[in-house]
Amino acid sequence: MREITFREAIREALDEALRSDAKVFLMGEDIGPLGGAFTVTKGLFDKYGRKRVRNTPISEVAIVGAATGAAMAGLRPITEIMFCDFLPLAGDQIINQAAKMRYMFGGQVKVPLTIRTILGAGLSAAAHHSQSNEALFMHTPGLKLVIPSTPYDAKGLLKTAILDDNPVIYFEHRCLYDSKGPVPENSYSISFGRADVKKEGRDVTLIATAEMVIKSLSVAEELEQEGISVEVIDPRTLNPLDMETIYESVKKTGRVLIVHEAVLTCGPGAEIAARISEEAFDYLDAPVKRLATKDVPIPMAPVLEDFVIPQKEDIKIAIKSLRNF
Amino acid sequence: MREITFREAIREALDEALRSDAKVFLMGEDIGPLGGAFTVTKGLFDKYGRKRVRNTPISEVAIVGAATGAAMAGLRPITEIMFCDFLPLAGDQIINQAAKMRYMFGGQVKVPLTIRTILGAGLSAAAHHSQSNEALFMHTPGLKLVIPSTPYDAKGLLKTAILDDNPVIYFEHRCLYDSKGPVPENSYSISFGRADVKKEGRDVTLIATAEMVIKSLSVAEELEQEGISVEVIDPRTLNPLDMETIYESVKKTGRVLIVHEAVLTCGPGAEIAARISEEAFDYLDAPVKRLATKDVPIPMAPVLEDFVIPQKEDIKIAIKSLRNF
Amino acid sequence: MENKRNFLAGLYASMYKIRRFEQEAVKLFHNKELPGWLHSYIGEEAVAVGVCASLNRDDYITSTHRGHGHCIAKGADLKRMMAELYGKETGYCKGKGGSMHIADFSIGILGANGIVGGGIPIATGTALASQYLEDGRVTVCFFGDGASNQGGFHESLNLASLWKLPVVYVCENNLYAETTPQADHQPIRDIADRAKSYNMPGVIIDGNDVLAVYEETNKAVERARAGRGPTLVECKTYRYRGHWEGDPEVYRTKEEVKEWKKRDPLKKFKKYLLENDIIQSKEISFVEKKIEDEIKDAVKYAQASPPPRPESALEDLYVEQGG
Amino acid sequence: MENKRNFLAGLYASMYKIRRFEQEAVKLFHNKELPGWLHSYIGEEAVAVGVCASLNRDDYITSTHRGHGHCIAKGADLKRMMAELYGKETGYCKGKGGSMHIADFSIGILGANGIVGGGIPIATGTALASQYLEDGRVTVCFFGDGASNQGGFHESLNLASLWKLPVVYVCENNLYAETTPQADHQPIRDIADRAKSYNMPGVIIDGNDVLAVYEETNKAVERARAGRGPTLVECKTYRYRGHWEGDPEVYRTKEEVKEWKKRDPLKKFKKYLLENDIIQSKEISFVEKKIEDEIKDAVKYAQASPPPRPESALEDLYVEQGG
Ligand SMILES: Cc1ncc(C[n+]2csc(CCOP(=O)(O)OP(=O)(O)O)c2C)c(N)n1
Ligand SMILES: Cc1ncc(C[n+]2csc(CCOP(=O)(O)OP(=O)(O)O)c2C)c(N)n1
Ligand SMILES: [Mg+2]
Ligand SMILES: [Mg+2]
């Protein structure tokens, strides 16, 4: 199969959606000629024009709110929020309006809105351009949350997000944009709520998201040499969250490590750990371990950033300590 | 000891702070002559005047942002956000500015800001006036979080919040305002990070916050008659979070129920459950159970609202099932 | 001529319907029949009615916490509204929304809103959709003087004017934001002046004069429909009752309320209709009687309706999809 | 006279210092010596310098992602700035903040900000504190044309004018918000016009003329200090380099950049100083030389400084309290 980058995979999904459905349009800051801060939408402005690919003012409330309104009126807006760090500016429109609208109104309305946003650290961009705040939205019923780790998943899940009649937040890890992977030429989509076992294993279940999947896989391969067999599971969507696949794995391994780049406290791992501990209690041979970004804002200096973000070495140590529990 | 209401306890704390420190002032919507939506600040406007008790426009960004700025410049602002449902409007100022500022700037500045806000359902006020969203802020390093359940705690913790040099969000459950309890006449304060064992017990550890503490205590008393001894722990502050007291209890009981009014997924209970499952694994005789508001916005009709919010009967059933695990 | 007569009679009927619906709701609320909270629109009827008189059935409106008047003026069904106030299964939102969240998407009512200013970006978005789809619809966005200090107001008006969206922003300036007089929440008197910040027209109207409201907003609606962009319309008006039922009203005098009642929009318009021989007194009584009955029916319907099934609290969150 | 001469020489020195600091930073960045991102202030020096010339050491400023110029004009130490760009322990923020978060609270620099518009409410708050404490300080709030479309701008200016706070809002209109030309992000040309929405004065200045900037903002600063409330000052200016280092600049022409370079604030002011015999060419060279040395020292200092201890990433989050 041909290999393309994570960035290209997303762009293809957008391109296909724009081509096949006139109700799909993009809006966001600097997504036009530049193609967004990470050039994901590059070329689409030239191809589809100003109506379909809309540069906006710096107005996160209006961007998300207007996209919500447009979705209510039958369009399928895809908005880009340049960094997920800026989502709190639109907190009300996301949390109180888009997410709750259908429910509050007794099911009268659909909000087929996709919010694409960029998360993750690793570029020394400091506290306002490095967060992974997906957990804020996991705690908000009414939203669906996508967090892909490979080009294949990125494309297939974005297609589903755009077709979904509910508001979806789609998180793209900036450090993955240049990563390459096989992506079929023909159109396909991936259902929400299906975790993917990225690598099978017997000894430890490792649940990871976004770039941590890549780091985890690399560690898992290294450990394979040392005779430790790690199963790596990528939930891919945090809401819906496929716990079944996780429970199946836990029944097999009895040991679980969760790794994410969101900060530890009340992060996605807290929920996953709590559920495993409740539902798979009898299968656990060791306490569920979490490895996450330390509970601080993201610092700028590389040495500090590396210290707070889980590194491959940290993952390795955590797996070994679990193994020896 | 004399008994006063939760509302009066908070008012006293504010009054004492205004009296003893000229740098303390209040700002918020309609906190002046009316005393706020729940008349907590009633009388303070007359007593301290417009400079110290400031009615603001409906501008949550400016309210929190200006309070943050004022705190940076040496004042000790106490702002009231009428319902915690409105905190997402000020999401950036809370999450990106107030919480991260000291860290981003390498410890150069203090932000002694207190945000008082109202949480909880039970008044048929529907999806925009009923949330319990403390977990959004548990996931935000840099904030301290207070969530009292009794008049005594309310006063003592608010005094500490105001004296604290860090940004604090102080959550008041609306259904507690008229509840009465003993409060000393003399000034006192309660340190952050000290959970309170509201009732001792041997069989099950029940961790609850805000109004759920009251419901839990009532259930615990009833169950005492039936021979089930429940220990009720109120963390009182969610950050810092006193896990030691909880672990102590778990070592004794081996069984844990967590009850809160925030929705289940990624709620405070997820973090507490994950920590217990990790740190007290060997002491657990049953999986940690969580009882929380169901994962939906809060509906208006009383029958629906009651259905989604944990009720005493639900708590009772959960304890019994834990007991029989 | 007959058309015009019917049109004017319709305006009166609509205002009367709002007035009586609200009075009834207030009564029921104090009888403790209605759960939740209530923000009455009494005194402001000419705004909703005058504005909605320019709108087609499929035009959109966004509303506020004080939304009953907007809904009735746009044509909402009193039965389903009242049932929603009661929190019944037959209500517009199946009891999930209540007074602050009534919506009827079949006639373009995009919902009341519990967040002050929360509907402004949304209205901007439906207008964007109309422009995009070239469906000829206009969106009217109602909000209060207090809401005009929200950040979302600024961002939305900027965007709407930049893109020439077919939306009319109708500010109901009733001089108070909850308990806070206008002078204590903004340093200007005429909110319409803010239109200049967005290079859009700003219009000030006597919001207690239903014809004035109709005529001026109609121009704005036609302007929007013609693709010439948004307008900010400020209607000066007043609410007779407290901010919400139960408000001790410490912030204003009885005299002020009395003064405004002299300019009552219903009385004023009725007088106009009678004095100009447009409608006979008998006809008015007949219309009023019909509305009384309609409201009684609505209350009966609501009372007789079943409460929602508790488990229905778990429904309506997500659209269930195939695939 | 000598005072005035020194003052004017100081303005030039300050502008030159910014220019050279930024040029150096750009060079180091492309040498891959600096981690993170860089937004250069080159071309806009007259704004920061003209504005800060009115301020006392203890007056406050809030800054932006493009903040180096503001910091230097307010008197920040080049060594600690450069060390921060390098992410070193000796930097202003101990390496935690980097280019987008430089602050020096000892001289009222309340911090650059990664959130566009994020500093506007904060500036409003320090001004509130100054009014409250009657400490006579003024806050200057810097932000861009793009930021003027943020909700926080609206809410803050409304509040500041309502309460007559001692703050000056300085909009650096460099015609672009990142890649988006002004005409594509707001339907107005003069952002100063937005002042009317808040009943405050709005002033338009040639932002490439340091004296004009100084004179006009000085009035605004004095007005604020005298308790007469805020002013919105718009400085028309231009950035020479891309939005950030690495920007392919697809959104503007080389000719446009060239055109603006003809109005270079440093050249213009230097010419003025020389032609009016205020300063001799030799003196200027001397000043420039001194600054070159200062910048070299700053780079050396930064390079020689140790990186932060990794564990220091866990420090500075909370103030540790007794009790
Ligand atoms: C974001 C937000 N802040 C505060 C409130 C509380 N609140 C409800 S209505 C209201 C006053 C609104 O004033 P205005 O916009 O003038 O509308 P009016 O009530 O006068 O019709 C306030 C402060 C709210 N619902 N939402
Ligand atoms: C809230 C927010 N939205 C978007 C961005 C990304 N961003 C950084 S600078 C910038 C442009 C700012 O334009 P302007 O305010 O005119 O300042 P300038 O860069 O021209 O000095 C944008 C969009 C951001 N940092 N914060
Ligand atoms: Mg009002
Ligand atoms: Mg700019």
mmCIF file of N, CA and C in Angstrom, chain D residues 271-279:
data_model
loop_
_atom_site.group_PDB
_atom_site.id
_atom_site.type_symbol
_atom_site.label_atom_id
_atom_site.label_comp_id
_atom_site.label_asym_id
_atom_site.label_seq_id
_atom_site.Cartn_x
_atom_site.Cartn_y
_atom_site.Cartn_z
ATOM 1 N N LYS D 271 17.340 60.207 10.965
ATOM 2 C CA LYS D 271 17.412 61.336 10.050
ATOM 3 C C LYS D 271 16.961 62.618 10.765
ATOM 4 N N TYR D 272 15.864 62.511 11.473
ATOM 5 C CA TYR D 272 15.334 63.646 12.226
ATOM 6 C C TYR D 272 16.364 64.158 13.222
ATOM 7 N N LEU D 273 16.989 63.232 13.928
ATOM 8 C CA LEU D 273 17.969 63.622 14.950
ATOM 9 C C LEU D 273 19.176 64.322 14.320
ATOM 10 N N LEU D 274 19.597 63.772 13.202
ATOM 11 C CA LEU D 274 20.764 64.355 12.541
ATOM 12 C C LEU D 274 20.428 65.683 11.890
ATOM 13 N N GLU D 275 19.340 65.694 11.154
ATOM 14 C CA GLU D 275 19.001 66.915 10.414
ATOM 15 C C GLU D 275 18.721 68.089 11.328
ATOM 16 N N ASN D 276 18.192 67.786 12.501
ATOM 17 C CA ASN D 276 17.907 68.870 13.435
ATOM 18 C C ASN D 276 19.062 69.107 14.413
ATOM 19 N N ASP D 277 20.176 68.487 14.081
ATOM 20 C CA ASP D 277 21.380 68.694 14.895
ATOM 21 C C ASP D 277 21.186 68.333 16.362
ATOM 22 N N ILE D 278 20.336 67.411 16.603
ATOM 23 C CA ILE D 278 20.110 67.028 17.993
ATOM 24 C C ILE D 278 21.224 66.114 18.469
ATOM 25 N N ILE D 279 21.626 65.247 17.595
ATOM 26 C CA ILE D 279 22.723 64.339 17.911
ATOM 27 C C ILE D 279 23.672 64.282 16.721
#
